[in-house]
Short mmCIF file of C-alpha atoms in Angstrom, two decimals:
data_model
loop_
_atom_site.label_atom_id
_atom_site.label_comp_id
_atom_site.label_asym_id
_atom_site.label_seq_id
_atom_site.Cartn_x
_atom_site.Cartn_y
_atom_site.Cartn_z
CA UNK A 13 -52.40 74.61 79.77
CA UNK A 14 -51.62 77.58 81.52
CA UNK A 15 -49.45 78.36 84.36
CA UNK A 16 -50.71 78.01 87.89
CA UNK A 17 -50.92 81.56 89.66
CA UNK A 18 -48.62 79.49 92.39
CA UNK A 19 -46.02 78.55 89.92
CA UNK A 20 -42.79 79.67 89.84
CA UNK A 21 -42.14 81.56 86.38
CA UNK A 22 -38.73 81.32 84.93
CA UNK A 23 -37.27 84.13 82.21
CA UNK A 24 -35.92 82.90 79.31
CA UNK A 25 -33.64 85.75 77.56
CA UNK A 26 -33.15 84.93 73.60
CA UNK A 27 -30.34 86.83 71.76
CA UNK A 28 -31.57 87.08 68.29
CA UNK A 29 -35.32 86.47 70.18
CA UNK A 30 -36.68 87.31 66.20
CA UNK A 31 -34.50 85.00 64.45
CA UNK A 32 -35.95 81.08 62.73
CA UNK A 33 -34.51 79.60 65.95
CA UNK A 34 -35.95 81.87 68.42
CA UNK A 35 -38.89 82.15 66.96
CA UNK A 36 -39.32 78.42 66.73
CA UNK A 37 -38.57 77.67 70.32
CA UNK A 38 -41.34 80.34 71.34
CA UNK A 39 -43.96 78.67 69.00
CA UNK A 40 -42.68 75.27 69.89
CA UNK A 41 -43.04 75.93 73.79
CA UNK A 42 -46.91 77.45 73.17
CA UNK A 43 -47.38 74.52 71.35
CA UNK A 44 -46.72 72.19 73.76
CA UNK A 45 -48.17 73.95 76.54
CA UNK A 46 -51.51 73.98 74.47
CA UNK A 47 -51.53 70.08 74.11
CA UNK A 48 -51.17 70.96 70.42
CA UNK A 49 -48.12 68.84 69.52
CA UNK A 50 -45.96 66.42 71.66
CA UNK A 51 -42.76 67.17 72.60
CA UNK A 52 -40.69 65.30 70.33
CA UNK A 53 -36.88 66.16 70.66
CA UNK A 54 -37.05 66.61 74.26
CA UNK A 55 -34.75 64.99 76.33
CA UNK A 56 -35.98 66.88 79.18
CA UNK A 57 -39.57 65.46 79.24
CA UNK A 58 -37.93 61.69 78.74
CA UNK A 59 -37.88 59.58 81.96
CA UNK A 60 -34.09 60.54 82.08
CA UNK A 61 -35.62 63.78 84.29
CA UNK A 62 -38.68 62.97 85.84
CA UNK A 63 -38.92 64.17 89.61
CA UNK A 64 -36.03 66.50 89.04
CA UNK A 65 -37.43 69.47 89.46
CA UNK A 66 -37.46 71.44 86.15
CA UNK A 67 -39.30 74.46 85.21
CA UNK A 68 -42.84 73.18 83.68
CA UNK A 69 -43.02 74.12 80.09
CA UNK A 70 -46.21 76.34 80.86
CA UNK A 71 -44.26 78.49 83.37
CA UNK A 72 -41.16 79.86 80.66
CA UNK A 73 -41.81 83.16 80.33
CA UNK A 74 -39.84 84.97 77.08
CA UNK A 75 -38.28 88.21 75.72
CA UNK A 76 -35.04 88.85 74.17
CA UNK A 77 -32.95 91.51 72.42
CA UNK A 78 -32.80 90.96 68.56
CA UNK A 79 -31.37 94.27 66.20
CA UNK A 80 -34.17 93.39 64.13
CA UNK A 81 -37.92 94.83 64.13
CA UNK A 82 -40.02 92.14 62.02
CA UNK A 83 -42.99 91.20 64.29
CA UNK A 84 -42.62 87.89 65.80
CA UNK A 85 -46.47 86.73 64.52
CA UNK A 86 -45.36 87.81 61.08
CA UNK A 87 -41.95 85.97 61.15
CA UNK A 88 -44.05 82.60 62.41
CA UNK A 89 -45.96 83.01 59.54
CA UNK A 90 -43.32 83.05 57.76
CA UNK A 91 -41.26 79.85 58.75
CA UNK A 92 -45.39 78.45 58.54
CA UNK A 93 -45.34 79.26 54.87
CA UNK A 94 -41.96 77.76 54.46
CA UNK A 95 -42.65 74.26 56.39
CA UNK A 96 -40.64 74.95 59.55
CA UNK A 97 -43.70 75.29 61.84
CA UNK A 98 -47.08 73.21 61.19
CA UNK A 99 -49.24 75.35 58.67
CA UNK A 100 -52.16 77.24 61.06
CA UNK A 101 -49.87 77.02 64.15
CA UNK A 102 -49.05 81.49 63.71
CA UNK A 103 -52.84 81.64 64.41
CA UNK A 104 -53.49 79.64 67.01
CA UNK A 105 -51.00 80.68 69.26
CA UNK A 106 -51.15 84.44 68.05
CA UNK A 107 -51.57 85.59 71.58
CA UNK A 108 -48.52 84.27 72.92
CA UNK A 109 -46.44 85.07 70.07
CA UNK A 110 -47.74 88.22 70.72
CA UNK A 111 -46.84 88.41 73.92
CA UNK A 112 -43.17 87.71 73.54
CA UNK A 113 -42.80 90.10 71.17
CA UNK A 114 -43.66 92.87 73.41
CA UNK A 115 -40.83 91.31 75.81
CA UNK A 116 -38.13 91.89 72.90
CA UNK A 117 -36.07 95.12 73.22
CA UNK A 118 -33.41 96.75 70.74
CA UNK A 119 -30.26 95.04 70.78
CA UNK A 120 -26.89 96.75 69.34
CA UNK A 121 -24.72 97.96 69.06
CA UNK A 122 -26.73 99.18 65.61
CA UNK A 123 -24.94 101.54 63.14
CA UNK A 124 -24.52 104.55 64.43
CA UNK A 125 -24.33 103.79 68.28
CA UNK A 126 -22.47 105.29 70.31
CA UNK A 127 -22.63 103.91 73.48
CA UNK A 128 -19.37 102.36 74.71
CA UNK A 129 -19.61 98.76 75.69
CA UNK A 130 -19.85 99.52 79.63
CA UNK A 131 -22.99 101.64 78.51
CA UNK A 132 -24.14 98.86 76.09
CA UNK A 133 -24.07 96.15 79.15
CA UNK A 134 -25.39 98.71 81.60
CA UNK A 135 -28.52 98.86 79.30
CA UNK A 136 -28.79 95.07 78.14
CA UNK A 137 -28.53 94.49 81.96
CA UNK A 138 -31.26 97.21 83.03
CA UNK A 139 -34.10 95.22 80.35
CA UNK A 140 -33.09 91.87 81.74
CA UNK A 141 -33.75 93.18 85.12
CA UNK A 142 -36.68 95.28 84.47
CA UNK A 143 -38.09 92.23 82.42
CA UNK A 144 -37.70 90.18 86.11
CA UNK A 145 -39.26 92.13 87.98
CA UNK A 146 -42.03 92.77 85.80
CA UNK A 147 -42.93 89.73 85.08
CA UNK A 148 -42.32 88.87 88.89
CA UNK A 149 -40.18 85.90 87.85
CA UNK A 150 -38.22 84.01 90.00
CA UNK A 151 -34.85 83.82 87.49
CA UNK A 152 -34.32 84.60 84.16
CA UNK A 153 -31.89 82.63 81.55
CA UNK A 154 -30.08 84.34 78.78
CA UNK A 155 -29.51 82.13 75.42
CA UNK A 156 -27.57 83.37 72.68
CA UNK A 157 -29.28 82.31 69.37
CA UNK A 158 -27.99 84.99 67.33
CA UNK A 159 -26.33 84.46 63.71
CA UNK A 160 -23.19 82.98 64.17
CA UNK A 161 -20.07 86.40 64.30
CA UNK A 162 -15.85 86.13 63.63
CA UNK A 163 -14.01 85.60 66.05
CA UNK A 164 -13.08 89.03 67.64
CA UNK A 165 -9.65 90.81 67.05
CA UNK A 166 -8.11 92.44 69.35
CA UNK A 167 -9.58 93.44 72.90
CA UNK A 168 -12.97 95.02 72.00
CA UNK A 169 -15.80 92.62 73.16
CA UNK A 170 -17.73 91.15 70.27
CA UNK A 171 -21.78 91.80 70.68
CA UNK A 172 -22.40 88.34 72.03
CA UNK A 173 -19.61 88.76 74.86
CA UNK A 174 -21.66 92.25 75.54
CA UNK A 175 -24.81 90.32 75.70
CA UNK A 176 -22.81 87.99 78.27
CA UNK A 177 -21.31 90.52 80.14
CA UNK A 178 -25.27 91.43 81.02
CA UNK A 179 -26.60 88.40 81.65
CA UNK A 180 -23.37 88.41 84.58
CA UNK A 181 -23.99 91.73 85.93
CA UNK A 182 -28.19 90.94 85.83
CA UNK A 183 -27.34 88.11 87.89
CA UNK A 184 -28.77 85.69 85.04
CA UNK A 185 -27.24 81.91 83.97
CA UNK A 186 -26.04 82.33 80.23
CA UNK A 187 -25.82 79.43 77.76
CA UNK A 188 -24.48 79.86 74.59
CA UNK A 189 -25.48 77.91 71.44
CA UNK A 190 -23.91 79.44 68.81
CA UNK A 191 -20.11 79.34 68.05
CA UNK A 192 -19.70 83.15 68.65
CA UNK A 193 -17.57 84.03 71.85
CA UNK A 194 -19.83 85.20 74.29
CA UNK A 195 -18.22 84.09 77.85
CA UNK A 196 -15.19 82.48 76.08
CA UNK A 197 -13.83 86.30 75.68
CA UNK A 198 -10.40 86.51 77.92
CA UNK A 199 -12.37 89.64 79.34
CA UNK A 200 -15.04 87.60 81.12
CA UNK A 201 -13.15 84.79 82.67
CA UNK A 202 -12.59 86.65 85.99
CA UNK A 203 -16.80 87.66 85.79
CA UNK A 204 -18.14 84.61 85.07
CA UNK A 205 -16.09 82.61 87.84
CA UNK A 206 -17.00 86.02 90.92
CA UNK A 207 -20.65 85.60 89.48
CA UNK A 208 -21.06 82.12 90.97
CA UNK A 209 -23.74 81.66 87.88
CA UNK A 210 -24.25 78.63 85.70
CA UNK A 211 -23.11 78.52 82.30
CA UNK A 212 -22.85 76.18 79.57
CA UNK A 213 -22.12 76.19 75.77
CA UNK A 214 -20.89 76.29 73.10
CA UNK A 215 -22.25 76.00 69.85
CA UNK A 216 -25.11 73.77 69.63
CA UNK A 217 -24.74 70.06 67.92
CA UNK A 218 -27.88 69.59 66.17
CA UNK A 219 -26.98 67.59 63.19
CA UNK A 220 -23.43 67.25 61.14
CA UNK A 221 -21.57 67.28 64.07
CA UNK A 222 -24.44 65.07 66.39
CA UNK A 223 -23.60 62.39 63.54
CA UNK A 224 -19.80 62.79 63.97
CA UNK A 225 -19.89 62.48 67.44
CA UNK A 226 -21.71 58.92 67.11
CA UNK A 227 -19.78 57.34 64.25
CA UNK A 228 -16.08 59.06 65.52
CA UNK A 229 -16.14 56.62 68.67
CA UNK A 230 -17.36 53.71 66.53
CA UNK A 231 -14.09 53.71 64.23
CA UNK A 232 -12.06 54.48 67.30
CA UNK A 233 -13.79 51.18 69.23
CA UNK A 234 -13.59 49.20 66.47
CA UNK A 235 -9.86 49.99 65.19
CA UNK A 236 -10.93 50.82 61.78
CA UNK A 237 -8.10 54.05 60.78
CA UNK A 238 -9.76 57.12 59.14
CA UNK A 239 -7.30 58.69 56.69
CA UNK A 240 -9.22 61.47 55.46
CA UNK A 241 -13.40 62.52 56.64
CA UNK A 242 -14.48 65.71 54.47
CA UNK A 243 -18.00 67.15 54.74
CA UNK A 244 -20.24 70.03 52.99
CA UNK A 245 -22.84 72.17 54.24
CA UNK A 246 -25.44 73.58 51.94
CA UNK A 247 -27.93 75.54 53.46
CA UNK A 248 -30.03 79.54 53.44
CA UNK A 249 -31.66 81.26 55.65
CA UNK A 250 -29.70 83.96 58.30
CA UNK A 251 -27.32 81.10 58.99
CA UNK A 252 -26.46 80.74 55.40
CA UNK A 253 -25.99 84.80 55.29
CA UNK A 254 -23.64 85.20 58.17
CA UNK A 255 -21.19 81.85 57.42
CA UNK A 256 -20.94 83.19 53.81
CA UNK A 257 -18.30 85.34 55.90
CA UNK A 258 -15.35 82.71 55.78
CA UNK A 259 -14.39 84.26 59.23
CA UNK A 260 -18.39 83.66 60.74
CA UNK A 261 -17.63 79.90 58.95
CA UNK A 262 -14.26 79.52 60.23
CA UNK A 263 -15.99 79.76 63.85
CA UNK A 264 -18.52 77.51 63.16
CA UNK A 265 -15.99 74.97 61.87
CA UNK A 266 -13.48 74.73 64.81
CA UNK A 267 -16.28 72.98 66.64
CA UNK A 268 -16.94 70.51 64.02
CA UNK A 269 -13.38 69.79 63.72
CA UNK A 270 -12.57 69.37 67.61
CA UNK A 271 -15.01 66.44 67.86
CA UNK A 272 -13.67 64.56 65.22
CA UNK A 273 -10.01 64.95 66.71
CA UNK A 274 -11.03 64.30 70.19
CA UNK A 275 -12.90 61.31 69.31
CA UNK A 276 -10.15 59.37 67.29
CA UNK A 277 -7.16 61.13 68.70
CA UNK A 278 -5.85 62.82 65.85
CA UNK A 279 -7.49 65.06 63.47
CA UNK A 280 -7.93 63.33 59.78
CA UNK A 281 -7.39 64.64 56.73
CA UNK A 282 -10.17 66.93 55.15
CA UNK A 283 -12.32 69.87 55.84
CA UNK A 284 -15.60 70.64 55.79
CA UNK A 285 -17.03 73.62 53.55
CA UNK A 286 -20.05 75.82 53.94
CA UNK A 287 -22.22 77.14 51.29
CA UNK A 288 -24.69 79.73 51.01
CA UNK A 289 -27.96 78.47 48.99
CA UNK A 290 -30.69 81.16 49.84
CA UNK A 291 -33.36 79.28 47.78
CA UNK A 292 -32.97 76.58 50.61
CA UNK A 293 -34.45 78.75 53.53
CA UNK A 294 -34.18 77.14 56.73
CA UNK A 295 -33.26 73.48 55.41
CA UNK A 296 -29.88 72.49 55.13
CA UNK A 297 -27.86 69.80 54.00
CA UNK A 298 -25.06 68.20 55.15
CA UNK A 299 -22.81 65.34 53.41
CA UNK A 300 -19.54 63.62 55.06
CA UNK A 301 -17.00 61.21 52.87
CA UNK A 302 -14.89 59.14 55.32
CA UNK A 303 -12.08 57.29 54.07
CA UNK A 304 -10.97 54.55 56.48
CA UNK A 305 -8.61 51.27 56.19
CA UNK A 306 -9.76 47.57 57.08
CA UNK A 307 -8.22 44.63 58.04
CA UNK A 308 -4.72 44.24 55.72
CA UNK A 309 -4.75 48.03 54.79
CA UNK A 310 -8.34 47.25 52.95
CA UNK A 311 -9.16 50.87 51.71
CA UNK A 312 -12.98 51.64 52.07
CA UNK A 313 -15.34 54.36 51.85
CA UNK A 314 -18.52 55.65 54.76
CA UNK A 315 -20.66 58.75 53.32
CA UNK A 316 -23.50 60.07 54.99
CA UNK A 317 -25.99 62.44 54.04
CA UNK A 318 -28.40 64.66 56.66
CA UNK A 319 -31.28 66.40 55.37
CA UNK A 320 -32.70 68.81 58.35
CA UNK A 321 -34.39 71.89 59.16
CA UNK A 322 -32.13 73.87 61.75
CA UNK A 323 -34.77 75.59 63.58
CA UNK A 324 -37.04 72.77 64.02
CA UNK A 325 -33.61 70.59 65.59
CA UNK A 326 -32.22 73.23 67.72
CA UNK A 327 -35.57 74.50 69.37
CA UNK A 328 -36.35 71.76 71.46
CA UNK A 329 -32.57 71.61 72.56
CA UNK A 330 -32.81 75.42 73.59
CA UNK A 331 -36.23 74.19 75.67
CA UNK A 332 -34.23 71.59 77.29
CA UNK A 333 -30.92 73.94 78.08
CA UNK A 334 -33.10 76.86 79.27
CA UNK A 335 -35.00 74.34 81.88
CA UNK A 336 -31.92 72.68 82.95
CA UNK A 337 -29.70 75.84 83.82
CA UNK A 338 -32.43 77.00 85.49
CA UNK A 339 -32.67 74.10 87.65
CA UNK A 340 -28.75 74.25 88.43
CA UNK A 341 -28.97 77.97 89.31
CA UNK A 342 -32.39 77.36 91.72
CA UNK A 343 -30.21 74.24 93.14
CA UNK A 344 -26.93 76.70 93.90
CA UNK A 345 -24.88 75.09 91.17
CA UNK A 346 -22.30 77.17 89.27
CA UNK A 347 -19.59 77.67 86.97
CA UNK A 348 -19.08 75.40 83.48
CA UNK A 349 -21.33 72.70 83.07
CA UNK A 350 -19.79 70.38 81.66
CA UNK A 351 -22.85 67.71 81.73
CA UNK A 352 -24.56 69.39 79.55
CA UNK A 353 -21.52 68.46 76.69
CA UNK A 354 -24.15 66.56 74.93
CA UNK A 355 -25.75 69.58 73.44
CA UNK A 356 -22.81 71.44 71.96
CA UNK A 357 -19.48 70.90 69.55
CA UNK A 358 -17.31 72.97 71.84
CA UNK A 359 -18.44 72.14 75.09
CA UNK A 360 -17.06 74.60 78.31
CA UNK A 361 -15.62 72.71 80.86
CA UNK A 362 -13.82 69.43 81.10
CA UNK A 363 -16.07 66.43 79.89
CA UNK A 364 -15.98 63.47 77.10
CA UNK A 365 -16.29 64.25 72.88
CA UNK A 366 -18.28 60.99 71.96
CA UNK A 367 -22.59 61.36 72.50
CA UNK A 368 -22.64 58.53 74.48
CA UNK A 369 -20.49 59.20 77.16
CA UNK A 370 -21.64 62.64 77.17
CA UNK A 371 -25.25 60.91 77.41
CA UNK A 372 -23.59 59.14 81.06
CA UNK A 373 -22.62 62.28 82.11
CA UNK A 374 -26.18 63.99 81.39
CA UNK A 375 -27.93 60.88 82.97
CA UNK A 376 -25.48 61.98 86.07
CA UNK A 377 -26.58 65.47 86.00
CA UNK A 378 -30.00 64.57 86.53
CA UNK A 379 -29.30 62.40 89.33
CA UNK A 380 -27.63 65.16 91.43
CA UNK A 381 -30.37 67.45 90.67
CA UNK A 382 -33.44 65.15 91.88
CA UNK A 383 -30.87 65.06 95.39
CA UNK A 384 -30.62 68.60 95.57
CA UNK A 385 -33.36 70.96 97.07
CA UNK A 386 -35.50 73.55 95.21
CA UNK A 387 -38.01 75.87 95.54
CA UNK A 388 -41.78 75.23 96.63
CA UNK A 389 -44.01 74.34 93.35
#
C-alpha cells in the first residue's frame, strides 16, 4: 500500500545500504507494504505497540552510503537465488529496489582518499541532509549495517565513528547494530550527549547470543553452576569475510561474552570461535556446549545448535529499531536508550543482560511513548 500524500515520511540511512542485511530490510519493508508477506519477526507490529505512534511501514523512505557499486536489484537477486529472499520477490518489487538504490551514495574513505575525517563527515553529513530535504522527510535515521571492523588504535576515528559523527552533525538519531565503534569512540561522547539525539546499539542479538541471553538467567534462577559454556560459529557471506580478521572477530565476541557474564555473575570457562565457510553464503551456524553441576556436584552437559540465515533475522529487527528511534526523536527523547537492550549484545546505557527483563523494559518503552505527543498523521 502506498504512502498517503499526508503522511509523514521518515529517512532511514543504512551504512553498508548494499550489503545481505541492508538489502534484506529494503525488500522486506516493500514486501510488507505490498501485502506480499506478513510481518513475521516484528515486534513492532505485535500488540506490545499499537497506538504508539510509529512510523507506518509504507512511509520509510531509504538510502545509504555503502563503498560498494553492485546494483541493489541485482544483489536481491542474488540473496533470491541463494534462499534468503522468497524466489520472484527481486521482480516484483523492482521499482522500489530501484528506487533505493538511487538514494545510496559513495561511502569511504576508499583507497586512495584523501579527505581528512572532518572533510569525510562534512560530506556524509551534506547527502544525509540533501537526502531530507529532497525527499521532504520529516527525520531521517542512520543504521550502521556495515561488515563488522577492529577495534580502532589509537585516536583516528574508525569509518563507522565517521559515519556517526554525520548522522550528529545532520541532526539524525544513529543506532548501531554491528559491534564496530561508531558512537562508542572516546571522540564522540561530548557530540552525542550536546546533540540531544537518540541513540541506541550495539551489536545486534539475532541468534547465538538471543539464545544465551534466555538460557544464562535460567541456570542463574535455578542454581544450576556453569563451569565451562564454549560455542562455534560457522558461517560465509561478507560477515564470514570480515571476522576471518581475528581483530573484526575479537569485536564481535566481547558482546557475546558480556551477556553470559552479566547473566550468571561471573564469566565461565570457554570461548567461542568463528569460522569462515564461504560455501555457506548467508546461513550460519552456531553450536554452544555448557557444562554445568547438579544437585551433589552431579556433572552434566546442555548443547544447543542454531541453524539461521543472518539477513533474514536481523532485517525485521533493523525495521523495528529504525521505527522506534524515530518515534523517540519525534517525542523529544534523547541520549542512550537503554530500552531498546533487547535488540543488542552490548547494549548503550544502563539496563538488564537477560531477554526477559529487557522484554519489561521494552514493554515500558512503549508505554511512555503512547503518553507522549507526536506529530499530526
Amino acid at each position: 500500500m502506498p504512502a498517503s500524500l499526508s503522511e509523514p515520511r521518515v529517512g532511514v540511512w543504512l551504512i553498508g545500504a548494499r550489503g545481505s542485511v541492508a538489502t534484506t530490510v529494503i525488500a522486506g519493508c516493500a514486501a510488507l507494504t505490498a501485502g506480499l508477506h506478513p510481518p513475521t519477526g516484528m515486534v513492532t507490529e505485535t500488540f506490545l505497540f499499537a497506538e504508539c505512534g510509529l512510523p507506518t511501514l509504507s512511509s520509510l523512505v531509504f538510502g545509504g552510503h555503502d563503498t560498494i557499486d553492485c546494483p541493489l536489484p541485482k544483489r536481491a537477486e542474488a540473496l533470491a537465488a541463494g534462499g534468503v529472499l522468497p524466489h520472484g520477490l527481486p521482480a516484483a518489487i523492482a521499482a522500489e529496489l530501484e528506487a533505493a538504490d538511487a538514494e545510496i551514495r559513495p561511502g569511504g574513505p576508499a583507497p586512495g582518499d584523501t579527505r581528512d575525517e572532518s572533510e569525510l563527515v562534512d560530506a556524509f553529513a551534506a547527502d544525509l541532509r540533501d537526502f531530507v530535504r529532497r525527499r521532504g522527510l520529516t527525520r531521517a535515521v542512520v543504521v550502521n549495517v556495515a561488515s563488522t571492523e577492529p577495534a580502532p588504535v589509537g585516536p583516528a576515528l574508525p569509518p563507522s565513528s565517521l559515519y556517526a559523527a554525520a548522522a550528529l552533525a545532520a541532526g539524525c538519531p544513529y543506532v548501531n547494530f554491528t559491534p564496530s565503534t561508531g558512537l562508542h569512540h572516546p571522540a564522540l561522547a561530548s557530540p552525542a550527549r550536546s546533540s540531544r539525539l537518540p541513540y541506541a546499539g550495539r551489536d545486534g542479538k539475532t541468534g547465538q547470543t538471543l539464545l544465551r541471553s534466555v538460557l544464562g538467567p535460567m541456570f542463574a534462577q535455578r542454581a544450576l553452576a556453569v563451569r565451562a559454556w564454549s560455542g562455534t560459529n560457522l558461517l560465509g557471506g561478507g560477515d564470514g569475510a570480515s571476522l576471518a580478521d581475528p581483530a573484526a572477530a575479537a569485536a564481535k565476541n566481547a558482546g557475546k561474552e558480556r551477556v553470559l557474564a552479566d547473566t550468571l555473575g561471573g564469566a565461565p570457562q570457554g570461548e567461542v570461535h568463528i569460522d569462515d565457510v564461504p560455501a555457506l553464503g548467508d546461513w550460519k551456524t552456531a553450536w554452544d556446549h555448557i557444562a554445568f553441576d547438579g544437585f551433589l556436584g552431579t556433572r552434566m552437559i546442555l548443547q544447543t545448535t542454531w541453524q539461521g540465515c543472518d539477513s533474514a533475522l536481523a532485517a525485521p529487527l533493523v525495521l523495528d529499531l529504525a521505527r522506534l528511534v524515530s518515534r523517540a526523536h519525534e517525542a523529544g527523547l534523547s541520549g542512550p536508550l537503554s530500552e531498546l537492550g533487547f535488540y543488542f549484545k552490548d547494549p548503550v546505557g544502563d539496563g538488564p543482560a537477560a531477554l526477559g527483563e529487557q522484554y519489561a523494559a521494552l514493554a515500558g518503552l512503549a508505554g511512555r511513548l503512547r503518553a507522549l505527543p507526536g506529530e499530526t498523521r
